[in-house]
């Protein structure tokens, strides 16, 4: 299965600023997925990122708040914009593979 | 939307089998059921998945009812390292995973 490197592993940010999270995969993949896990809760899909096209966002998530880049088949970034304390969560990227989906180790974001 | 229902928590004695149930009465005919676990807020780890037939691998067994409305994940000999949150998940169209709330499994010595 694919190996995912996600950076940063954690960060503490001031409200009103933005943070860009990077996801690097060791093999070429068509789709990459970004999830959010709020404290004590399950994972929620934010968007699906395909190389060469705009990301597809789930209900409740918008591009202005969570812009995504997918410049090639092994890399993607998620930016959390104009952050507020409610954005404090773990953000994870994921790719489809065999036998199942592989997840990064996550970025633990705290907004103060 | 497709949804899974799991008990919030379960306990299991070390060395015994852990049986984790999941209800997915709204599952469609072509939607796979996946099981993942998450330890200490790390990234979720794949365990097993299936569509209709029962499945077994080196980690666990997956029993899916004939009507596909529920399934059970079986860890045959639970160890302390199996303490984690276990998620029963749908894979819907577009490779989208819909996570349930998960079951906190605690394996006791």
PDB file of N, CA, C and O in Angstrom, chain B residues 54-80:
ATOM      1  N   UNK B  54     -18.393 -13.322   3.420  1.00  0.00           N
ATOM      2  CA  UNK B  54     -17.548 -13.189   4.597  1.00  0.00           C
ATOM      3  C   UNK B  54     -16.088 -13.145   4.154  1.00  0.00           C
ATOM      4  O   UNK B  54     -15.705 -13.770   3.162  1.00  0.00           O
ATOM      5  N   UNK B  55     -15.285 -12.382   4.875  1.00  0.00           N
ATOM      6  CA  UNK B  55     -13.891 -12.207   4.526  1.00  0.00           C
ATOM      7  C   UNK B  55     -13.020 -12.457   5.744  1.00  0.00           C
ATOM      8  O   UNK B  55     -13.434 -12.210   6.883  1.00  0.00           O
ATOM      9  N   UNK B  56     -11.816 -12.941   5.491  1.00  0.00           N
ATOM     10  CA  UNK B  56     -10.845 -13.161   6.563  1.00  0.00           C
ATOM     11  C   UNK B  56      -9.464 -12.775   6.069  1.00  0.00           C
ATOM     12  O   UNK B  56      -9.108 -13.066   4.922  1.00  0.00           O
ATOM     13  N   UNK B  57      -8.710 -12.099   6.925  1.00  0.00           N
ATOM     14  CA  UNK B  57      -7.304 -11.861   6.625  1.00  0.00           C
ATOM     15  C   UNK B  57      -6.506 -12.089   7.915  1.00  0.00           C
ATOM     16  O   UNK B  57      -7.037 -12.623   8.902  1.00  0.00           O
ATOM     17  N   UNK B  58      -5.257 -11.661   7.908  1.00  0.00           N
ATOM     18  CA  UNK B  58      -4.394 -11.953   9.047  1.00  0.00           C
ATOM     19  C   UNK B  58      -4.779 -11.158  10.288  1.00  0.00           C
ATOM     20  O   UNK B  58      -4.358 -11.497  11.391  1.00  0.00           O
ATOM     21  N   UNK B  59      -5.567 -10.129  10.111  1.00  0.00           N
ATOM     22  CA  UNK B  59      -5.946  -9.292  11.248  1.00  0.00           C
ATOM     23  C   UNK B  59      -7.300  -9.673  11.831  1.00  0.00           C
ATOM     24  O   UNK B  59      -7.489  -9.637  13.054  1.00  0.00           O
ATOM     25  N   UNK B  60      -8.262 -10.002  10.970  1.00  0.00           N
ATOM     26  CA  UNK B  60      -9.631 -10.119  11.453  1.00  0.00           C
ATOM     27  C   UNK B  60     -10.487 -10.902  10.473  1.00  0.00           C
ATOM     28  O   UNK B  60     -10.048 -11.249   9.377  1.00  0.00           O
ATOM     29  N   UNK B  61     -11.723 -11.143  10.901  1.00  0.00           N
ATOM     30  CA  UNK B  61     -12.751 -11.705  10.031  1.00  0.00           C
ATOM     31  C   UNK B  61     -13.918 -10.735   9.967  1.00  0.00           C
ATOM     32  O   UNK B  61     -14.198 -10.019  10.939  1.00  0.00           O
ATOM     33  N   UNK B  62     -14.576 -10.737   8.823  1.00  0.00           N
ATOM     34  CA  UNK B  62     -15.739  -9.884   8.612  1.00  0.00           C
ATOM     35  C   UNK B  62     -16.909 -10.768   8.220  1.00  0.00           C
ATOM     36  O   UNK B  62     -16.818 -11.498   7.226  1.00  0.00           O
ATOM     37  N   UNK B  63     -17.959 -10.692   9.022  1.00  0.00           N
ATOM     38  CA  UNK B  63     -19.167 -11.461   8.752  1.00  0.00           C
ATOM     39  C   UNK B  63     -20.255 -10.493   8.311  1.00  0.00           C
ATOM     40  O   UNK B  63     -20.606  -9.578   9.072  1.00  0.00           O
ATOM     41  N   UNK B  64     -20.787 -10.656   7.114  1.00  0.00           N
ATOM     42  CA  UNK B  64     -21.839  -9.795   6.585  1.00  0.00           C
ATOM     43  C   UNK B  64     -23.109 -10.624   6.472  1.00  0.00           C
ATOM     44  O   UNK B  64     -23.084 -11.716   5.899  1.00  0.00           O
ATOM     45  N   UNK B  65     -24.212 -10.110   7.019  1.00  0.00           N
ATOM     46  CA  UNK B  65     -25.470 -10.846   6.949  1.00  0.00           C
ATOM     47  C   UNK B  65     -25.942 -10.955   5.504  1.00  0.00           C
ATOM     48  O   UNK B  65     -25.558 -10.141   4.646  1.00  0.00           O
ATOM     49  N   UNK B  66     -26.793 -11.930   5.271  1.00  0.00           N
ATOM     50  CA  UNK B  66     -27.225 -12.179   3.904  1.00  0.00           C
ATOM     51  C   UNK B  66     -27.966 -10.982   3.306  1.00  0.00           C
ATOM     52  O   UNK B  66     -27.829 -10.685   2.122  1.00  0.00           O
ATOM     53  N   UNK B  67     -28.735 -10.263   4.133  1.00  0.00           N
ATOM     54  CA  UNK B  67     -29.442  -9.085   3.625  1.00  0.00           C
ATOM     55  C   UNK B  67     -28.553  -7.842   3.587  1.00  0.00           C
ATOM     56  O   UNK B  67     -28.994  -6.773   3.187  1.00  0.00           O
ATOM     57  N   UNK B  68     -27.313  -7.979   4.037  1.00  0.00           N
ATOM     58  CA  UNK B  68     -26.298  -6.912   4.022  1.00  0.00           C
ATOM     59  C   UNK B  68     -26.661  -5.734   4.913  1.00  0.00           C
ATOM     60  O   UNK B  68     -26.064  -4.670   4.808  1.00  0.00           O
ATOM     61  N   UNK B  69     -27.593  -5.905   5.810  1.00  0.00           N
ATOM     62  CA  UNK B  69     -27.978  -4.792   6.662  1.00  0.00           C
ATOM     63  C   UNK B  69     -27.128  -4.669   7.910  1.00  0.00           C
ATOM     64  O   UNK B  69     -27.245  -3.692   8.663  1.00  0.00           O
ATOM     65  N   UNK B  70     -26.294  -5.641   8.151  1.00  0.00           N
ATOM     66  CA  UNK B  70     -25.400  -5.544   9.299  1.00  0.00           C
ATOM     67  C   UNK B  70     -24.170  -6.404   9.075  1.00  0.00           C
ATOM     68  O   UNK B  70     -24.156  -7.277   8.188  1.00  0.00           O
ATOM     69  N   UNK B  71     -23.148  -6.115   9.861  1.00  0.00           N
ATOM     70  CA  UNK B  71     -21.921  -6.902   9.775  1.00  0.00           C
ATOM     71  C   UNK B  71     -21.264  -6.949  11.151  1.00  0.00           C
ATOM     72  O   UNK B  71     -21.616  -6.162  12.049  1.00  0.00           O
ATOM     73  N   UNK B  72     -20.336  -7.869  11.299  1.00  0.00           N
ATOM     74  CA  UNK B  72     -19.595  -8.013  12.547  1.00  0.00           C
ATOM     75  C   UNK B  72     -18.122  -8.186  12.239  1.00  0.00           C
ATOM     76  O   UNK B  72     -17.754  -9.011  11.392  1.00  0.00           O
ATOM     77  N   UNK B  73     -17.312  -7.392  12.896  1.00  0.00           N
ATOM     78  CA  UNK B  73     -15.864  -7.542  12.809  1.00  0.00           C
ATOM     79  C   UNK B  73     -15.420  -8.416  13.965  1.00  0.00           C
ATOM     80  O   UNK B  73     -15.795  -8.169  15.119  1.00  0.00           O
ATOM     81  N   UNK B  74     -14.623  -9.423  13.669  1.00  0.00           N
ATOM     82  CA  UNK B  74     -14.149 -10.321  14.712  1.00  0.00           C
ATOM     83  C   UNK B  74     -12.625 -10.257  14.795  1.00  0.00           C
ATOM     84  O   UNK B  74     -11.938 -10.527  13.802  1.00  0.00           O
ATOM     85  N   UNK B  75     -12.133  -9.883  15.952  1.00  0.00           N
ATOM     86  CA  UNK B  75     -10.704  -9.993  16.255  1.00  0.00           C
ATOM     87  C   UNK B  75     -10.555 -11.273  17.063  1.00  0.00           C
ATOM     88  O   UNK B  75     -10.993 -11.336  18.207  1.00  0.00           O
ATOM     89  N   UNK B  76      -9.941 -12.301  16.515  1.00  0.00           N
ATOM     90  CA  UNK B  76     -10.034 -13.634  17.138  1.00  0.00           C
ATOM     91  C   UNK B  76      -9.352 -13.757  18.499  1.00  0.00           C
ATOM     92  O   UNK B  76      -9.853 -14.474  19.358  1.00  0.00           O
ATOM     93  N   UNK B  77      -8.257 -13.073  18.694  1.00  0.00           N
ATOM     94  CA  UNK B  77      -7.532 -13.144  19.971  1.00  0.00           C
ATOM     95  C   UNK B  77      -7.056 -11.736  20.320  1.00  0.00           C
ATOM     96  O   UNK B  77      -5.943 -11.344  19.969  1.00  0.00           O
ATOM     97  N   UNK B  78      -7.910 -10.985  20.964  1.00  0.00           N
ATOM     98  CA  UNK B  78      -7.605  -9.582  21.225  1.00  0.00           C
ATOM     99  C   UNK B  78      -6.390  -9.426  22.145  1.00  0.00           C
ATOM    100  O   UNK B  78      -6.221 -10.184  23.116  1.00  0.00           O
ATOM    101  N   UNK B  79      -5.573  -8.438  21.836  1.00  0.00           N
ATOM    102  CA  UNK B  79      -4.447  -8.080  22.682  1.00  0.00           C
ATOM    103  C   UNK B  79      -4.622  -6.644  23.158  1.00  0.00           C
ATOM    104  O   UNK B  79      -5.475  -5.900  22.655  1.00  0.00           O
ATOM    105  N   UNK B  80      -3.788  -6.249  24.114  1.00  0.00           N
ATOM    106  CA  UNK B  80      -3.890  -4.886  24.635  1.00  0.00           C
ATOM    107  C   UNK B  80      -3.678  -3.853  23.532  1.00  0.00           C
ATOM    108  O   UNK B  80      -4.246  -2.756  23.562  1.00  0.00           O
TER     109      UNK B  80
END
